[in-house]
């Protein structure tokens, strides 16, 4: 079946440090890949996505590239801020944008950025 | 509404009691999902509704769990005879109809269920 494995946390960084959160996947088809973020006290929000190999999703300074050869979708940011402190979830969905398939999530990575 | 709304935000119940969790999706979203997040775990898929189609119940962990969606909008997740292992955050999400860029799901803030 489909599965997502992401780097275990918690991760603690100083402000302006470089961030990488690793994510790898296994899928029975050709998945779309997502990063969701959950800020304290809020619901999950889509951070970025990529729907085909070599696509790069980006948002709010975060980037992730869909690497089919390594089945990975690592999240990166060059300079983190205190406001980036949150839980980050990697996820996949197999099927086209109109298909009735659910998202499969990783276990989440807690990021804390210290001033 | 402006976002996916879930109620209650927190629920403490005694073992063996039944509970109902409510989800009000974004207006116009025909797809609705329920997920469960146990402590230290990822999001576990429970059930999926798409329009008037039969729901995908493949993620429900036991027959104590059921869900319905009335009028294609509000959904209720019911857990009967609750057990301590049911303690988790229950998340609801909705997305647009098929063929309208339906890949993104919007999540509510969840209901934290504690069974004592």
Coordinates of N, CA and C in Angstrom, one line a residue, chain A:
Chain A
X1 N 0.8 -1.2 0.0 CA 0.0 0.0 0.0 C 0.9 1.3 0.0
X2 N 0.2 2.4 -0.1 CA 0.9 3.7 -0.1 C 1.4 4.0 1.3
X3 N 2.5 4.6 1.4 CA 3.0 5.1 2.7 C 4.0 6.2 2.6
X4 N 4.1 7.0 3.7 CA 5.0 8.2 3.7 C 5.9 8.1 4.9
X5 N 7.2 8.2 4.8 CA 8.1 8.2 5.9 C 8.8 9.6 6.0
X6 N 8.6 10.3 7.1 CA 9.3 11.5 7.2 C 10.2 11.6 8.5
X7 N 11.1 12.5 8.4 CA 12.1 12.6 9.5 C 11.4 12.8 10.8
X8 N 11.9 12.1 11.8 CA 11.3 12.2 13.1 C 11.8 13.5 13.8
X9 N 10.9 14.1 14.6 CA 11.3 15.2 15.3 C 11.5 14.9 16.8
X10 N 11.5 15.9 17.6 CA 11.4 17.3 17.2 C 12.7 17.9 16.7
X11 N 12.6 18.9 15.9 CA 13.7 19.6 15.3 C 13.7 21.0 15.9
X12 N 14.9 21.4 16.5 CA 15.0 22.7 17.1 C 16.2 23.4 16.4
X13 N 15.9 24.6 15.8 CA 16.8 25.4 15.1 C 16.9 26.8 15.6
X14 N 18.0 27.5 15.4 CA 18.0 28.9 15.7 C 17.5 29.7 14.5
X15 N 17.0 30.9 14.7 CA 16.5 31.7 13.7 C 17.6 31.9 12.6
X16 N 17.2 31.9 11.3 CA 18.0 32.1 10.2 C 18.8 30.9 9.8
X17 N 18.6 29.8 10.5 CA 19.3 28.5 10.1 C 18.6 27.9 8.9
X18 N 19.3 27.0 8.3 CA 18.8 26.2 7.1 C 18.0 25.0 7.6
X19 N 16.9 24.8 7.0 CA 16.0 23.7 7.4 C 15.9 22.7 6.3
X20 N 16.0 21.4 6.7 CA 15.6 20.3 5.8 C 14.8 19.3 6.6
X21 N 13.7 18.9 6.1 CA 12.9 17.8 6.7 C 12.7 16.8 5.6
X22 N 13.3 15.6 5.8 CA 13.2 14.6 4.8 C 11.9 13.9 4.7
X23 N 11.5 13.5 3.5 CA 10.3 12.8 3.3 C 10.5 11.8 2.1
X24 N 10.2 10.5 2.3 CA 10.2 9.6 1.3 C 8.9 8.8 1.2
X25 N 8.6 8.2 0.1 CA 7.3 7.6 -0.1 C 7.4 6.3 -0.8
X26 N 6.3 5.5 -0.7 CA 6.1 4.4 -1.5 C 4.6 4.5 -2.0
X27 N 4.4 4.2 -3.3 CA 3.1 4.4 -3.8 C 2.8 3.3 -4.9
X28 N 1.6 2.9 -5.0 CA 1.2 1.9 -6.0 C 1.0 2.5 -7.4
X29 N 0.8 3.8 -7.4 CA 0.7 4.5 -8.7 C 1.6 5.7 -8.8
X30 N 1.1 6.7 -9.5 CA 2.0 7.9 -9.7 C 1.3 9.0 -8.8
X31 N 2.0 9.3 -7.6 CA 1.3 10.2 -6.7 C 1.5 11.7 -6.9
X32 N 0.6 12.5 -6.4 CA 0.9 13.9 -6.2 C 1.4 14.0 -4.7
X33 N 2.3 14.9 -4.5 CA 3.0 15.0 -3.2 C 2.7 16.4 -2.6
X34 N 2.5 16.4 -1.3 CA 2.1 17.6 -0.5 C 2.9 17.8 0.7
X35 N 3.1 19.0 1.1 CA 3.5 19.3 2.5 C 2.4 20.2 3.1
X36 N 1.9 19.7 4.3 CA 1.0 20.5 5.1 C 1.7 21.0 6.3
X37 N 1.2 22.1 6.9 CA 1.7 22.7 8.1 C 0.6 22.9 9.1
X38 N 0.9 22.6 10.3 CA -0.1 22.9 11.4 C 0.5 23.8 12.4
X39 N 0.1 25.1 12.4 CA 0.6 26.0 13.4 C -0.2 25.8 14.7
X40 N 0.4 26.2 15.9 CA -0.2 25.9 17.2 C -1.7 26.4 17.2
X41 N -2.6 25.6 17.6 CA -4.0 25.9 17.8 C -4.7 26.1 16.5
X42 N -4.1 25.7 15.4 CA -4.8 25.8 14.1 C -5.0 24.5 13.4
X43 N -5.8 24.5 12.3 CA -5.9 23.3 11.5 C -4.8 23.1 10.5
X44 N -4.7 22.0 9.9 CA -3.7 21.7 8.8 C -3.9 22.7 7.6
X45 N -2.9 23.2 7.1 CA -2.9 24.0 5.9 C -2.0 23.5 4.9
X46 N -2.4 23.5 3.6 CA -1.5 23.1 2.6 C -0.4 24.1 2.4
X47 N 0.8 23.7 2.5 CA 2.0 24.6 2.4 C 2.4 24.6 0.9
X48 N 2.6 23.5 0.3 CA 3.0 23.4 -1.1 C 2.7 22.0 -1.7
X49 N 2.8 21.9 -3.0 CA 2.5 20.6 -3.6 C 3.2 20.5 -4.9
X50 N 3.3 19.3 -5.4 CA 3.9 19.0 -6.7 C 3.2 17.8 -7.3
X51 N 2.9 17.8 -8.5 CA 2.0 16.8 -9.1 C 2.8 15.9 -10.1
X52 N 4.0 16.2 -10.5 CA 4.7 15.3 -11.4 C 6.2 15.4 -11.1
X53 N 6.9 14.4 -11.6 CA 8.4 14.3 -11.3 C 9.1 15.6 -11.8
X54 N 10.0 16.0 -11.0 CA 10.9 17.2 -11.2 C 10.2 18.5 -10.9
X55 N 8.9 18.5 -10.6 CA 8.2 19.7 -10.2 C 8.7 20.2 -8.9
X56 N 8.8 21.5 -8.8 CA 9.2 22.1 -7.5 C 8.0 22.9 -6.9
X57 N 7.6 22.5 -5.8 CA 6.5 23.3 -5.1 C 7.2 24.3 -4.2
X58 N 6.6 25.5 -4.1 CA 7.3 26.6 -3.2 C 6.2 27.5 -2.7
X59 N 6.4 27.9 -1.5 CA 5.5 28.8 -0.8 C 6.2 29.3 0.5
X60 N 6.0 30.6 0.8 CA 6.5 31.2 2.0 C 8.0 30.9 2.3
X61 N 8.8 30.8 1.2 CA 10.2 30.6 1.3 C 10.6 29.1 1.4
X62 N 9.6 28.2 1.6 CA 9.8 26.8 1.6 C 9.8 26.2 0.2
X63 N 10.6 25.2 0.0 CA 10.6 24.5 -1.3 C 10.7 23.0 -1.1
X64 N 10.2 22.3 -2.1 CA 10.3 20.8 -2.1 C 10.3 20.4 -3.6
X65 N 11.2 19.5 -4.0 CA 11.2 19.0 -5.4 C 10.8 17.5 -5.4
X66 N 10.0 17.2 -6.3 CA 9.4 15.8 -6.5 C 10.5 15.0 -7.2
X67 N 11.2 14.1 -6.5 CA 12.2 13.3 -7.1 C 11.7 11.9 -7.2
X68 N 11.4 11.5 -8.4 CA 10.8 10.2 -8.6 C 11.9 9.1 -8.5
X69 N 13.1 9.4 -8.9 CA 14.2 8.4 -8.9 C 14.6 8.0 -7.4
X70 N 14.4 8.9 -6.5 CA 14.7 8.6 -5.1 C 13.4 8.6 -4.3
X71 N 12.3 8.6 -4.9 CA 11.0 8.7 -4.2 C 11.0 9.6 -3.0
X72 N 11.4 10.8 -3.2 CA 11.5 11.7 -2.1 C 10.9 13.1 -2.4
X73 N 10.6 13.8 -1.4 CA 10.0 15.2 -1.5 C 10.4 15.9 -0.2
X74 N 11.7 16.2 -0.1 CA 12.3 16.8 1.1 C 11.9 18.3 1.1
X75 N 11.6 18.8 2.3 CA 11.2 20.2 2.5 C 12.4 21.0 2.9
X76 N 12.6 22.1 2.3 CA 13.8 23.0 2.6 C 13.4 24.4 2.8
X77 N 14.1 25.1 3.6 CA 14.0 26.6 3.7 C 15.3 27.1 4.1
X78 N 15.7 28.2 3.4 CA 17.1 28.7 3.6 C 17.3 29.4 4.9
X79 N 16.3 30.1 5.4 CA 16.5 30.9 6.6 C 15.1 30.9 7.4
X80 N 15.1 30.0 8.4 CA 13.8 29.9 9.2 C 13.6 31.1 10.1
X81 N 12.3 31.3 10.4 CA 11.9 32.3 11.4 C 11.2 31.7 12.5
X82 N 11.1 32.4 13.6 CA 10.4 31.9 14.8 C 8.9 31.6 14.4
X83 N 8.4 32.3 13.5 CA 7.0 32.1 13.1 C 6.8 30.8 12.3
X84 N 7.9 30.2 11.9 CA 7.8 28.9 11.2 C 7.6 27.7 12.1
X85 N 7.7 28.0 13.4 CA 7.5 26.9 14.4 C 6.1 26.3 14.2
X86 N 6.1 25.0 14.0 CA 4.8 24.3 13.7 C 5.1 22.8 13.5
X87 N 4.1 22.0 13.2 CA 4.3 20.6 12.8 C 4.1 20.5 11.3
X88 N 5.0 19.9 10.7 CA 5.0 19.7 9.2 C 4.7 18.3 8.8
X89 N 3.7 18.1 7.9 CA 3.3 16.8 7.5 C 3.6 16.6 6.0
X90 N 4.2 15.5 5.6 CA 4.4 15.2 4.2 C 3.2 14.2 3.9
X91 N 2.7 14.3 2.7 CA 1.5 13.5 2.3 C 1.6 13.2 0.8
X92 N 0.9 12.2 0.4 CA 0.7 11.8 -1.0 C -0.7 11.5 -1.3
X93 N -1.0 11.6 -2.6 CA -2.3 11.1 -3.1 C -2.1 10.5 -4.4
X94 N -2.6 9.3 -4.6 CA -2.5 8.6 -5.9 C -3.7 8.8 -6.7
X95 N -3.6 9.2 -8.0 CA -4.8 9.4 -8.8 C -4.8 10.9 -9.3
X96 N -5.6 11.2 -10.2 CA -5.7 12.5 -10.8 C -6.4 13.5 -9.9
X97 N -6.3 14.7 -10.2 CA -6.9 15.7 -9.3 C -8.4 15.5 -9.1
X98 N -9.0 14.9 -10.0 CA -10.5 14.7 -9.9 C -10.8 13.3 -9.3
X99 N -9.9 12.5 -8.9 CA -10.2 11.2 -8.5 C -10.5 11.1 -7.0
X100 N -11.3 10.1 -6.6 CA -11.7 10.0 -5.3 C -10.8 9.2 -4.4
X101 N -9.6 9.8 -4.1 CA -8.7 9.1 -3.3 C -8.3 9.9 -2.1
X102 N -8.0 9.2 -1.0 CA -7.6 10.0 0.2 C -6.1 10.3 0.2
X103 N -5.8 11.2 1.1 CA -4.4 11.6 1.3 C -3.8 10.6 2.3
X104 N -2.5 10.2 2.1 CA -1.8 9.4 3.0 C -0.7 10.2 3.6
X105 N -0.7 10.3 5.0 CA 0.2 11.2 5.7 C 1.4 10.5 6.3
X106 N 2.5 11.3 6.5 CA 3.6 10.9 7.4 C 3.2 11.2 8.8
X107 N 4.1 10.9 9.7 CA 3.8 11.1 11.2 C 4.0 12.5 11.7
X108 N 4.5 13.4 10.8 CA 4.7 14.8 11.3 C 6.0 15.0 11.9
X109 N 6.5 16.2 11.7 CA 7.8 16.7 12.3 C 7.6 18.0 13.0
X110 N 7.8 18.0 14.3 CA 7.6 19.2 15.1 C 8.9 20.1 14.9
X111 N 8.7 21.3 14.4 CA 9.8 22.3 14.3 C 9.7 23.4 15.3
X112 N 10.7 23.7 16.0 CA 10.8 24.8 16.9 C 11.9 25.7 16.5
X113 N 11.7 27.0 16.3 CA 12.7 27.9 15.9 C 12.9 28.9 17.1
X114 N 14.1 29.0 17.6 CA 14.4 29.8 18.7 C 15.0 31.2 18.2
X115 N 14.6 32.2 18.9 CA 15.1 33.6 18.5 C 16.6 33.7 18.8

